[in-house]
Amino acid sequence: MASRKKDAGPKVGLRATSGHRVLAFGLVRVGMGMAPLMETEKRLSGKMLDPVNHLPVKQAWKDSTGEEIDRADTVKGYPHGDGFVILADGEVPKATDVDEIALKANVPASEIPSEYVEKSYLLWPDQGQDEGYAVVLGYMRDNNRAFIGTTTDAGTTKAFAVKYSDVTKTLVAELLNYEQNVRWTSVEQVTEYMESVPEPSDEMMSMASSVFDGLDGDFDWASVTDTYGEALADAVAQKAAGGAVSVQVASAPSAGTPDLMAALKATVDAGKVAA
């Protein structure tokens, strides 16, 4: 690999929108830039207008008596007991622009529960941190491991899993939720209910396997497009041009199959899986 100047930094075309993170283990510190791996969807959204002039309307801020107040005059209160507590600027804990991800564990990458993953981030070496980044990447890639660490993110303590991605060929950080935030009561309600549901018969499972096995074994992620957003943009363009808006009305899908076995047999007999 051709050498680069030590302070050059990668030309990733991204700014560290999520700040800079420092992986900390022992006396070692590796600085990294960090930004969401996925782009935020630029959805076409409508605005509320007055019905006469078609100009945007503004939301009015009112106090408990109904009197309108200026938003700039509001203060932030934090719930406490039966009321609120107002903290001055110097009393609110602040996260620094460079946050340390204090590493707590080194686990097999396969042990990170996908259910806990909230968001994925791209990591790249800060200026002068190429060597440290390369060491971490090589270790993760060759051993299929992941570092688990904690940091402050969006005003709360969050856990991150730092690992090598076979998809991007880079290090990524997965923002994780944790036990405290899992809705275990809801989970228990579902699992307890399913204990009362009888197991499907061998015949039904065999029939279902024939249907499921008929699905395509490959999926092209590049084939996914925002078809609804495109249709909405087309409708807006048609209306703006003074033309008639033609919107295809989709039929409502069935909420369920009354006779599951009959539907499975019909699907197998048809030799295809209905979309």
Rosetta silent file (secondary structure, phi, psi, omega in degrees, C-alpha in Angstrom):
SEQUENCE: MASRKKDAGPKVGLRATSGHRVLAFGLVRVGMGMAPLMETEKRLSGKMLDPVNHLPVKQAWKDSTGEEIDRADTVKGYPHGDGFVILADGEVPKATDVDEIALKANVPASEIPSEYVEKSYLLWPDQGQDEGYAVVLGYMRDNNRAFIGTTTDAGTTKAFAVKYSDVTKTLVAELLNYEQNVRWTSVEQVTEYMESVPEPSDEMMSMASSVFDGLDGDFDWASVTDTYGEALADAVAQKAAGGAVSVQVASAPSAGTPDLMAALKATVDAGKVAA
SCORE:     score description
SCORE:     0.000 S_00000001
   1 L     0.000  135.421  179.779    0.000    0.000    0.000 S_00000001
   2 L   -66.751  141.059 -178.369    1.321    3.426   -0.895 S_00000001
   3 L   -76.509  151.260  176.102    2.280    5.478    2.114 S_00000001
   4 L  -123.552  159.571  177.076    0.399    8.642    3.007 S_00000001
   5 L   -60.212  143.697 -173.502    1.399   11.582    5.075 S_00000001
   6 L   -58.751  -32.294 -175.813    0.838   10.851    8.730 S_00000001
   7 L  -104.100   15.264 -174.482   -1.574   13.732    9.174 S_00000001
   8 L   -70.585  -46.411 -177.169   -3.455   13.412    5.889 S_00000001
   9 L    77.371  154.102 -178.708   -6.511   11.515    7.101 S_00000001
  10 L   -75.773  148.234  177.565   -8.858    9.586    4.823 S_00000001
  11 L   -95.458   77.561 -173.833  -10.880   11.372    2.156 S_00000001
  12 L   -90.337   -8.046 -179.561  -14.219    9.810    3.059 S_00000001
  13 L    71.928   17.016  179.328  -16.419   12.693    1.951 S_00000001
  14 L  -130.076  147.529  168.801  -18.034   12.765    5.377 S_00000001
  15 L  -101.523  156.165 -175.774  -17.671   14.991    8.366 S_00000001
  16 L   -74.624   76.943 -175.262  -17.851   13.426   11.789 S_00000001
  17 L   -64.309  -19.875  177.646  -21.515   14.277   12.334 S_00000001
  18 L  -105.956   20.977  178.919  -21.558   12.156   15.469 S_00000001
  19 L    81.447 -174.799  176.847  -18.361   13.663   16.808 S_00000001
  20 E  -106.124  140.194 -179.625  -15.032   11.949   17.219 S_00000001
  21 E  -116.414  148.849  177.756  -14.690    8.825   19.316 S_00000001
  22 E  -120.233  115.823  173.680  -11.648    7.476   21.084 S_00000001
  23 E   -74.822  125.332 -175.787  -11.346    3.730   21.583 S_00000001
  24 E  -120.492  117.108  174.422   -9.716    3.308   24.978 S_00000001
  25 E  -143.265  122.758 -174.607   -8.099    0.064   26.107 S_00000001
  26 L    61.255 -131.090  177.581   -5.285   -0.034   28.646 S_00000001
  27 L   -95.211    6.171 -176.669   -2.972    2.869   27.902 S_00000001
  28 E   -92.098  136.099  174.762   -3.892    2.796   24.202 S_00000001
  29 E  -130.152  128.345  177.862   -6.099    5.458   22.621 S_00000001
  30 E  -124.103  113.645 -178.968   -7.213    5.328   18.967 S_00000001
  31 E   -83.618  136.865 -178.060   -9.088    8.386   17.661 S_00000001
  32 E  -139.271  144.691  169.747  -11.758    7.858   15.017 S_00000001
  33 E   -81.942  155.048 -173.208  -14.239    9.915   13.056 S_00000001
  34 E  -148.489  130.421  177.290  -17.810    8.698   13.193 S_00000001
  35 E  -150.059  153.431  178.756  -20.915    9.312   11.089 S_00000001
  36 E   -53.304  135.357  179.325  -24.104    7.341   10.361 S_00000001
  37 L   -67.775  -36.940 -177.670  -23.449    4.583    7.847 S_00000001
  38 L   -99.121  142.201  174.822  -26.841    5.096    6.236 S_00000001
  39 L   -70.652  145.534  173.655  -28.078    8.365    4.756 S_00000001
  40 L   -72.373  131.522 -177.577  -31.117    9.903    6.364 S_00000001
  41 L   -63.247  128.768  177.492  -34.038    9.469    4.022 S_00000001
  42 L   -91.092   81.437 -176.254  -34.956   12.759    2.328 S_00000001
  43 L   -80.759  144.425  173.883  -38.688   12.236    2.394 S_00000001
  44 L   -81.469  113.995 -176.943  -41.104   14.560    0.665 S_00000001
  45 L  -121.841  150.708 -178.636  -43.344   15.793    3.448 S_00000001
  46 L   -87.868  159.880  176.063  -46.275   18.172    3.444 S_00000001
  47 L  -118.193  149.698  177.645  -46.676   21.383    5.437 S_00000001
  48 L   -77.380  127.907 -177.739  -49.804   22.714    7.074 S_00000001
  49 E  -121.321  157.427  172.585  -51.165   25.732    5.137 S_00000001
  50 L   -76.724  145.218 -170.732  -53.977   28.150    5.684 S_00000001
  51 L   -71.183  -13.768 -176.465  -56.882   27.186    3.367 S_00000001
  52 L   -95.673  -56.907 -175.541  -57.214   30.634    1.738 S_00000001
  53 L   -93.301   -9.091 -179.149  -53.729   31.913    0.934 S_00000001
  54 L    56.348   42.665  175.817  -51.970   28.543    0.994 S_00000001
  55 L  -110.315  149.002 -178.460  -49.192   29.920    3.162 S_00000001
  56 E   -59.052  140.135  176.007  -47.509   27.945    5.953 S_00000001
  57 L   -98.106  153.862 -179.056  -49.112   28.343    9.353 S_00000001
  58 L  -106.554  146.639  177.463  -47.097   28.657   12.535 S_00000001
  59 L   -80.092  131.386  179.476  -47.609   26.727   15.730 S_00000001
  60 L   -91.125  137.180  176.354  -48.619   28.903   18.646 S_00000001
  61 E   -99.693  127.581 -177.880  -47.024   28.373   22.039 S_00000001
  62 E  -130.215  150.682  177.248  -49.367   28.916   24.959 S_00000001
  63 L   -87.476 -175.700 -174.877  -49.039   28.675   28.708 S_00000001
  64 L   -64.670  -16.820  178.594  -51.385   26.781   31.013 S_00000001
  65 L   -91.048   -4.981 -178.854  -53.795   29.748   31.042 S_00000001
  66 L    93.573   -0.532 -179.852  -54.057   29.788   27.274 S_00000001
  67 L   -79.322  134.164 -178.039  -52.018   32.975   26.855 S_00000001
  68 E   -73.603  137.039  179.245  -49.685   32.934   23.838 S_00000001
  69 E  -129.230  159.105  178.471  -45.971   33.207   24.640 S_00000001
  70 L   -79.543  135.993 -178.757  -42.822   33.544   22.570 S_00000001
  71 H   -59.856  -32.796 -179.053  -40.913   30.291   22.169 S_00000001
  72 H   -64.936  -19.187 -179.128  -37.671   32.129   22.934 S_00000001
  73 H   -88.996   -2.860 -178.173  -39.038   32.886   26.397 S_00000001
  74 L   -78.489  156.533  175.224  -39.544   29.234   27.304 S_00000001
  75 L  -126.742  156.248 -178.831  -37.241   27.319   29.634 S_00000001
  76 L   -93.108  128.747  177.913  -36.575   23.604   29.839 S_00000001
  77 E  -117.499  145.349 -179.496  -37.845   21.764   32.892 S_00000001
  78 E  -108.792  127.784 -177.940  -37.063   18.197   33.925 S_00000001
  79 E   -57.001  134.890  177.409  -39.826   16.097   35.536 S_00000001
  80 E  -155.990  118.236 -176.949  -39.267   15.465   39.216 S_00000001
  81 L    62.296 -127.646  179.459  -41.931   14.279   41.642 S_00000001
  82 L   -95.689    4.152 -177.740  -45.149   16.152   40.910 S_00000001
  83 E  -138.440 -147.627 -177.406  -43.453   19.072   39.196 S_00000001
  84 E  -133.895  152.540  175.279  -40.418   20.162   37.224 S_00000001
  85 E  -118.532  131.333  179.872  -36.853   21.224   38.025 S_00000001
  86 E  -102.742  123.372  178.416  -35.101   23.875   35.919 S_00000001
  87 L  -101.644  136.263  175.038  -31.338   23.538   35.520 S_00000001
  88 L   -72.263  164.756 -177.299  -29.157   26.472   34.522 S_00000001
  89 H   -53.754  -42.028 -177.621  -26.760   26.062   31.583 S_00000001
  90 H   -76.192   -5.658 -178.225  -23.815   25.374   33.873 S_00000001
  91 H  -100.306   -8.373  179.854  -25.760   22.738   35.805 S_00000001
  92 L   -89.601  122.619  177.517  -26.538   20.414   32.880 S_00000001
  93 L   -56.716  136.343 -178.194  -23.918   17.681   32.350 S_00000001
  94 L  -118.770  140.906  173.901  -22.313   18.135   28.950 S_00000001
  95 L   -88.441  144.504  179.153  -20.717   15.600   26.657 S_00000001
  96 L   -81.879  164.662  178.280  -17.456   16.627   25.005 S_00000001
  97 L   -67.303  -28.091  177.156  -16.925   16.704   21.246 S_00000001
  98 E  -111.129  106.762 -177.188  -14.444   13.847   21.639 S_00000001
  99 E  -104.669  137.263 -179.953  -16.066   11.042   23.598 S_00000001
 100 E   -85.405  130.277  169.694  -14.220    8.021   24.825 S_00000001
 101 E   -93.852  100.556 -179.155  -15.658    4.590   24.145 S_00000001
 102 E   -77.816  113.450 -175.041  -14.393    2.774   27.204 S_00000001
 103 E   -73.561  130.833 -177.154  -14.015   -0.845   26.148 S_00000001
 104 E  -109.940  -27.446 -174.230  -15.597   -3.333   28.538 S_00000001
 105 E  -155.280  157.521  175.655  -15.463   -6.652   26.689 S_00000001
 106 E  -124.640  104.877 -171.009  -14.073   -8.534   23.700 S_00000001
 107 E  -123.101  161.555  172.128  -16.734  -10.945   22.447 S_00000001
 108 E   -59.945  135.137 -178.148  -17.441  -13.043   19.339 S_00000001
 109 H   -58.196  -29.461 -178.382  -19.091  -10.768   16.785 S_00000001
 110 H   -69.606  -14.082 -177.498  -21.846  -13.349   16.362 S_00000001
 111 H   -86.573   -4.561  179.069  -22.943  -12.833   19.976 S_00000001
 112 L   -77.645  116.445 -176.891  -24.159   -9.264   19.420 S_00000001
 113 L   -70.457  122.991 -179.205  -27.980   -9.516   19.373 S_00000001
 114 H   -61.328  -26.377  179.741  -29.372   -7.858   16.255 S_00000001
 115 H   -63.698  -22.649 -177.177  -32.499   -6.996   18.257 S_00000001
 116 H   -91.045  -10.813 -175.177  -30.422   -4.551   20.305 S_00000001
 117 E   -74.699  121.385 -178.449  -28.886   -2.706   17.332 S_00000001
 118 E   -96.564  -39.127 -177.433  -30.313    0.797   17.083 S_00000001
 119 E  -162.731  149.637  179.268  -28.103    2.344   14.400 S_00000001
 120 E  -109.628  142.548 -178.822  -24.889    1.636   12.491 S_00000001
 121 E  -126.817  145.428  172.571  -21.999    4.072   12.089 S_00000001
 122 E   -86.453  135.184  177.047  -18.986    4.209    9.804 S_00000001
 123 E  -114.527  141.733  174.464  -15.650    4.645   11.585 S_00000001
 124 E  -143.032  158.913 -175.277  -12.460    5.988   10.049 S_00000001
 125 E   -72.752  135.739  170.005   -9.080    6.961   11.503 S_00000001
 126 L   -65.430  168.443  178.903   -8.533   10.473   12.764 S_00000001
 127 L   -58.255  129.468  179.111   -5.454   12.244   11.463 S_00000001
 128 L    80.900    4.801 -176.618   -2.357   10.398   12.574 S_00000001
 129 L  -110.731   15.778 -177.246   -4.359    7.394   13.794 S_00000001
 130 H   -55.698  -46.884 -174.360   -3.974    5.165   10.716 S_00000001
 131 H   -63.016  -46.430  179.249   -1.761    2.614   12.429 S_00000001
 132 H   -62.823  -41.468  177.943   -4.040    2.166   15.434 S_00000001
 133 H   -61.738  -43.948 -178.833   -7.101    1.887   13.209 S_00000001
 134 H   -63.738  -36.517  178.850   -5.374   -0.705   11.023 S_00000001
 135 H   -65.466  -47.141  179.698   -4.416   -2.771   14.082 S_00000001
 136 H   -63.524  -44.890 -179.909   -7.981   -2.816   15.420 S_00000001
 137 H   -59.839  -47.370 -178.702   -9.413   -3.565   11.958 S_00000001
 138 H   -61.584  -41.076  179.792   -6.969   -6.409   11.350 S_00000001
 139 H   -65.344  -46.467  179.864   -7.667   -7.986   14.731 S_00000001
 140 H   -61.006  -46.242 -177.385  -11.443   -7.763   14.287 S_00000001
 141 H   -64.303  -44.793 -173.141  -11.320   -9.088   10.741 S_00000001
 142 H   -79.261  -21.266 -176.240   -8.984  -12.002   11.429 S_00000001
 143 H  -115.937   -1.851  179.343  -10.611  -13.134   14.677 S_00000001
 144 L    53.238   48.574 -179.338  -14.278  -12.272   14.051 S_00000001
 145 E  -113.137  169.367  176.700  -14.462  -10.398   17.353 S_00000001
 146 E  -141.570  139.768  174.425  -16.247   -7.274   18.543 S_00000001
 147 E   -92.788  134.156  174.498  -15.393   -4.766   21.248 S_00000001
 148 E  -107.457  129.705  179.758  -18.214   -3.679   23.531 S_00000001
 149 E  -146.581  169.244  179.660  -17.890   -0.264   25.144 S_00000001
 150 E  -122.608  152.926  178.651  -19.948    2.540   26.614 S_00000001
 151 E  -158.092  179.627  175.433  -20.054    6.254   25.940 S_00000001
 152 E  -100.728  128.728 -178.050  -22.378    9.241   26.120 S_00000001
 153 E  -144.989  127.510  177.819  -24.575    9.747   23.070 S_00000001
 154 L    53.680   40.788  173.700  -27.561   12.063   22.589 S_00000001
 155 L    79.383   13.341  178.457  -27.737   12.904   26.256 S_00000001
 156 E  -148.534  161.846  177.545  -27.726    9.375   27.617 S_00000001
 157 E   -77.979  128.626  179.961  -25.317    6.526   28.243 S_00000001
 158 E  -127.879  156.893  176.014  -25.213    4.149   25.310 S_00000001
 159 E  -104.374  143.272  177.383  -23.377    0.952   24.502 S_00000001
 160 E  -123.766  143.504  168.352  -21.458    0.451   21.258 S_00000001
 161 E  -110.267  118.607  178.083  -20.238   -2.659   19.528 S_00000001
 162 E  -101.641  124.528 -176.242  -17.173   -1.933   17.397 S_00000001
 163 E  -151.511  170.045  175.539  -16.490   -4.592   14.781 S_00000001
 164 E   -86.540  137.515  179.183  -15.238   -5.309   11.278 S_00000001
 165 L  -104.947  123.437  175.283  -17.899   -5.304    8.574 S_00000001
 166 L   -68.387  -20.712 -178.832  -17.697   -7.855    5.784 S_00000001
 167 L   -79.505  -49.230 -176.114  -20.039   -5.593    3.802 S_00000001
 168 L   -93.940  -15.248 -176.154  -18.107   -2.312    3.986 S_00000001
 169 L    62.940   28.783  178.630  -14.626   -3.762    4.650 S_00000001
 170 L  -133.425  177.638  168.373  -14.211   -1.130    7.363 S_00000001
 171 E   -80.734  141.240  173.760  -14.741   -0.793   11.079 S_00000001
 172 E  -129.505  155.977  174.924  -18.300    0.020   12.062 S_00000001
 173 E  -118.500  126.254  178.304  -19.856    0.923   15.388 S_00000001
 174 E  -103.200  118.647  176.852  -23.291   -0.399   16.214 S_00000001
 175 E   -74.593  122.943 -173.415  -25.235    1.684   18.709 S_00000001
 176 E  -112.821  145.317  165.668  -26.874   -0.795   21.057 S_00000001
 177 L   -87.241  176.456 -176.298  -29.733   -0.660   23.467 S_00000001
 178 L  -144.044  177.511 -170.040  -29.457   -2.690   26.647 S_00000001
 179 H   -48.467  -41.426 -175.502  -31.477   -4.701   29.163 S_00000001
 180 H   -60.064  -28.541 -175.051  -32.925   -1.690   30.949 S_00000001
 181 H   -98.347   -3.143  179.628  -34.629   -0.485   27.765 S_00000001
 182 L   -77.895  135.239  179.351  -36.069   -3.796   26.559 S_00000001
 183 L   -80.730   72.648 -174.634  -39.845   -4.072   27.004 S_00000001
 184 H   -64.522  -30.769  178.546  -39.570   -7.353   28.828 S_00000001
 185 H   -61.546  -42.947  178.305  -43.153   -7.200   30.115 S_00000001
 186 H   -66.468  -40.620  178.573  -44.434   -7.175   26.530 S_00000001
 187 H   -60.319  -45.584 -179.313  -42.020   -9.947   25.558 S_00000001
 188 H   -62.843  -36.422  178.540  -43.228  -12.103   28.452 S_00000001
 189 H   -63.284  -40.856  179.932  -46.851  -11.561   27.445 S_00000001
 190 H   -68.896  -46.616 -177.711  -46.137  -12.826   23.929 S_00000001
 191 H   -65.774  -37.976  177.996  -44.081  -15.832   25.045 S_00000001
 192 H   -65.925  -39.060  178.176  -46.631  -16.812   27.685 S_00000001
 193 H   -64.457  -43.409 -177.192  -49.431  -16.610   25.140 S_00000001
 194 H   -66.083  -21.382  176.434  -47.506  -18.726   22.615 S_00000001
 195 L   -65.248  -23.018  179.311  -47.114  -21.453   25.237 S_00000001
 196 L   -91.122   -6.726 -179.695  -50.874  -22.010   24.917 S_00000001
 197 L   -88.923  125.027 -178.457  -50.767  -22.235   21.106 S_00000001
 198 L   -65.827  149.315  177.551  -50.453  -25.850   19.885 S_00000001
 199 L   -66.344  140.665  177.286  -47.484  -26.825   17.730 S_00000001
 200 L   -61.616  151.144  179.610  -48.304  -27.075   13.991 S_00000001
 201 L   -68.282  161.007  177.916  -48.732  -30.597   12.643 S_00000001
 202 H   -60.761  -37.550 -179.965  -45.896  -32.303   10.755 S_00000001
 203 H   -63.472  -43.760 -179.683  -47.997  -32.134    7.579 S_00000001
 204 H   -66.377  -41.574  179.235  -48.486  -28.382    7.923 S_00000001
 205 H   -64.834  -37.521  177.699  -44.804  -27.767    8.663 S_00000001
 206 H   -64.839  -42.202  179.046  -43.803  -29.872    5.662 S_00000001
 207 H   -64.895  -43.511 -179.682  -46.175  -27.932    3.439 S_00000001
 208 H   -63.898  -38.959  178.757  -44.929  -24.604    4.833 S_00000001
 209 H   -61.909  -38.374  178.469  -41.307  -25.642    4.277 S_00000001
 210 H   -62.394  -38.577  179.494  -42.093  -26.347    0.618 S_00000001
 211 H   -71.055  -48.600 -177.464  -43.492  -22.841    0.271 S_00000001
 212 H   -65.596  -38.098  179.618  -40.710  -21.090    2.174 S_00000001
 213 H   -67.027  -17.242  179.032  -37.966  -23.038    0.420 S_00000001
 214 L   -79.444  -10.271  176.654  -39.402  -21.795   -2.861 S_00000001
 215 L   -68.600  151.119  179.294  -38.397  -18.226   -2.067 S_00000001
 216 L   -58.212  134.755 -179.073  -35.356  -16.866   -3.892 S_00000001
 217 L   -81.526   -6.151  179.273  -32.182  -17.718   -2.003 S_00000001
 218 L  -124.331  151.886  176.829  -30.499  -14.425   -2.949 S_00000001
 219 L  -137.690  129.816  179.586  -31.506  -10.818   -2.432 S_00000001
 220 L   -94.027  103.528 -178.267  -30.150   -7.770   -4.230 S_00000001
 221 H   -62.658  -26.127  179.709  -30.141   -4.935   -1.693 S_00000001
 222 H   -70.693  -13.281 -178.406  -29.516   -2.469   -4.510 S_00000001
 223 H   -80.310  -11.238 -178.241  -32.931   -3.356   -5.927 S_00000001
 224 L   -81.439  122.958  176.961  -34.747   -1.673   -3.029 S_00000001
 225 L  -130.864  162.436 -179.663  -35.981    1.815   -3.923 S_00000001
 226 L   -83.530   79.010 -176.889  -38.409    4.237   -2.333 S_00000001
 227 H   -65.064  -35.700  179.085  -41.311    3.492   -4.667 S_00000001
 228 H   -67.528  -44.912  179.224  -43.818    5.312   -2.466 S_00000001
 229 H   -60.217  -38.841  178.042  -41.671    8.452   -2.283 S_00000001
 230 H   -65.108  -41.367  179.632  -41.275    8.391   -6.075 S_00000001
 231 H   -64.989  -39.022  178.908  -45.044    8.038   -6.554 S_00000001
 232 H   -65.637  -43.027  178.806  -45.677   10.959   -4.176 S_00000001
 233 H   -63.052  -38.814  177.821  -43.152   13.159   -6.019 S_00000001
 234 H   -63.580  -42.147  179.751  -44.798   12.255   -9.337 S_00000001
 235 H   -62.480  -42.403  178.526  -48.234   13.214   -7.989 S_00000001
 236 H   -63.154  -43.240 -179.577  -46.895   16.580   -6.788 S_00000001
 237 H   -64.523  -41.170  178.812  -45.246   17.235  -10.176 S_00000001
 238 H   -62.676  -43.764 -179.421  -48.426   16.317  -12.067 S_00000001
 239 H   -66.113  -41.835 -179.383  -50.524   18.630   -9.896 S_00000001
 240 H   -63.726  -30.933 -179.934  -48.010   21.489  -10.184 S_00000001
 241 L   -83.386    1.814  178.845  -48.114   21.159  -13.984 S_00000001
 242 L    82.056    8.724 -179.817  -51.880   21.524  -13.928 S_00000001
 243 L   -90.961  172.540  177.935  -52.518   17.960  -14.951 S_00000001
 244 L   -79.772  136.429  179.611  -54.794   15.370  -13.437 S_00000001
 245 L   -87.464  121.564  179.009  -53.231   13.339  -10.691 S_00000001
 246 L  -106.768  111.287 -178.798  -53.533    9.626  -11.324 S_00000001
 247 L  -115.222  124.586  178.294  -53.019    7.593   -8.174 S_00000001
 248 L   -78.701  123.308 -179.073  -53.185    3.825   -8.249 S_00000001
 249 L   -91.644  119.478  179.670  -55.241    2.566   -5.359 S_00000001
 250 L   -84.688  142.705  177.770  -53.892   -0.666   -3.903 S_00000001
 251 L   -73.664  145.029 -178.866  -56.293   -3.187   -2.521 S_00000001
 252 L   -68.175  130.305  179.956  -56.065   -3.759    1.200 S_00000001
 253 L   -69.612  153.829  177.849  -54.125   -6.939    1.997 S_00000001
 254 L   -67.893  139.123 -179.589  -55.810   -9.699    3.922 S_00000001
 255 L   -72.934  -18.508 -178.704  -55.122   -9.543    7.641 S_00000001
 256 L  -177.193  169.250  179.967  -54.729  -13.310    7.791 S_00000001
 257 L  -101.947  115.835 -178.719  -55.530  -16.626    6.136 S_00000001
 258 L   -57.624  -46.046 -179.799  -58.747  -18.230    7.447 S_00000001
 259 L  -116.876   93.627 -173.818  -57.726  -21.731    6.325 S_00000001
 260 H   -62.857  -44.901 -178.323  -53.936  -21.882    6.528 S_00000001
 261 H   -62.110  -42.103  179.257  -53.566  -25.475    5.281 S_00000001
 262 H   -62.880  -40.278 -179.973  -55.770  -24.815    2.257 S_00000001
 263 H   -67.577  -38.560  177.200  -53.759  -21.700    1.408 S_00000001
 264 H   -64.046  -45.708  179.613  -50.457  -23.596    1.723 S_00000001
 265 H   -61.667  -42.930 -179.928  -51.680  -26.408   -0.508 S_00000001
 266 H   -62.965  -37.651  179.168  -52.963  -23.956   -3.090 S_00000001
 267 H   -66.518  -43.167  178.790  -49.615  -22.153   -3.092 S_00000001
 268 H   -65.639  -41.994 -179.937  -47.681  -25.397   -3.563 S_00000001
 269 H   -63.361  -33.600 -179.568  -50.058  -26.535   -6.300 S_00000001
 270 H   -76.185  -15.354  177.012  -49.593  -23.216   -8.090 S_00000001
 271 L    72.670   23.989  179.051  -45.836  -23.776   -7.964 S_00000001
 272 L  -155.735  163.890  177.264  -45.075  -20.279   -6.723 S_00000001
 273 L  -104.950  121.024 -179.035  -45.077  -18.082   -3.656 S_00000001
 274 L   -68.234  138.611  178.722  -47.536  -15.203   -3.870 S_00000001
 275 L   -78.195    0.000    0.000  -46.011  -11.781   -3.210 S_00000001
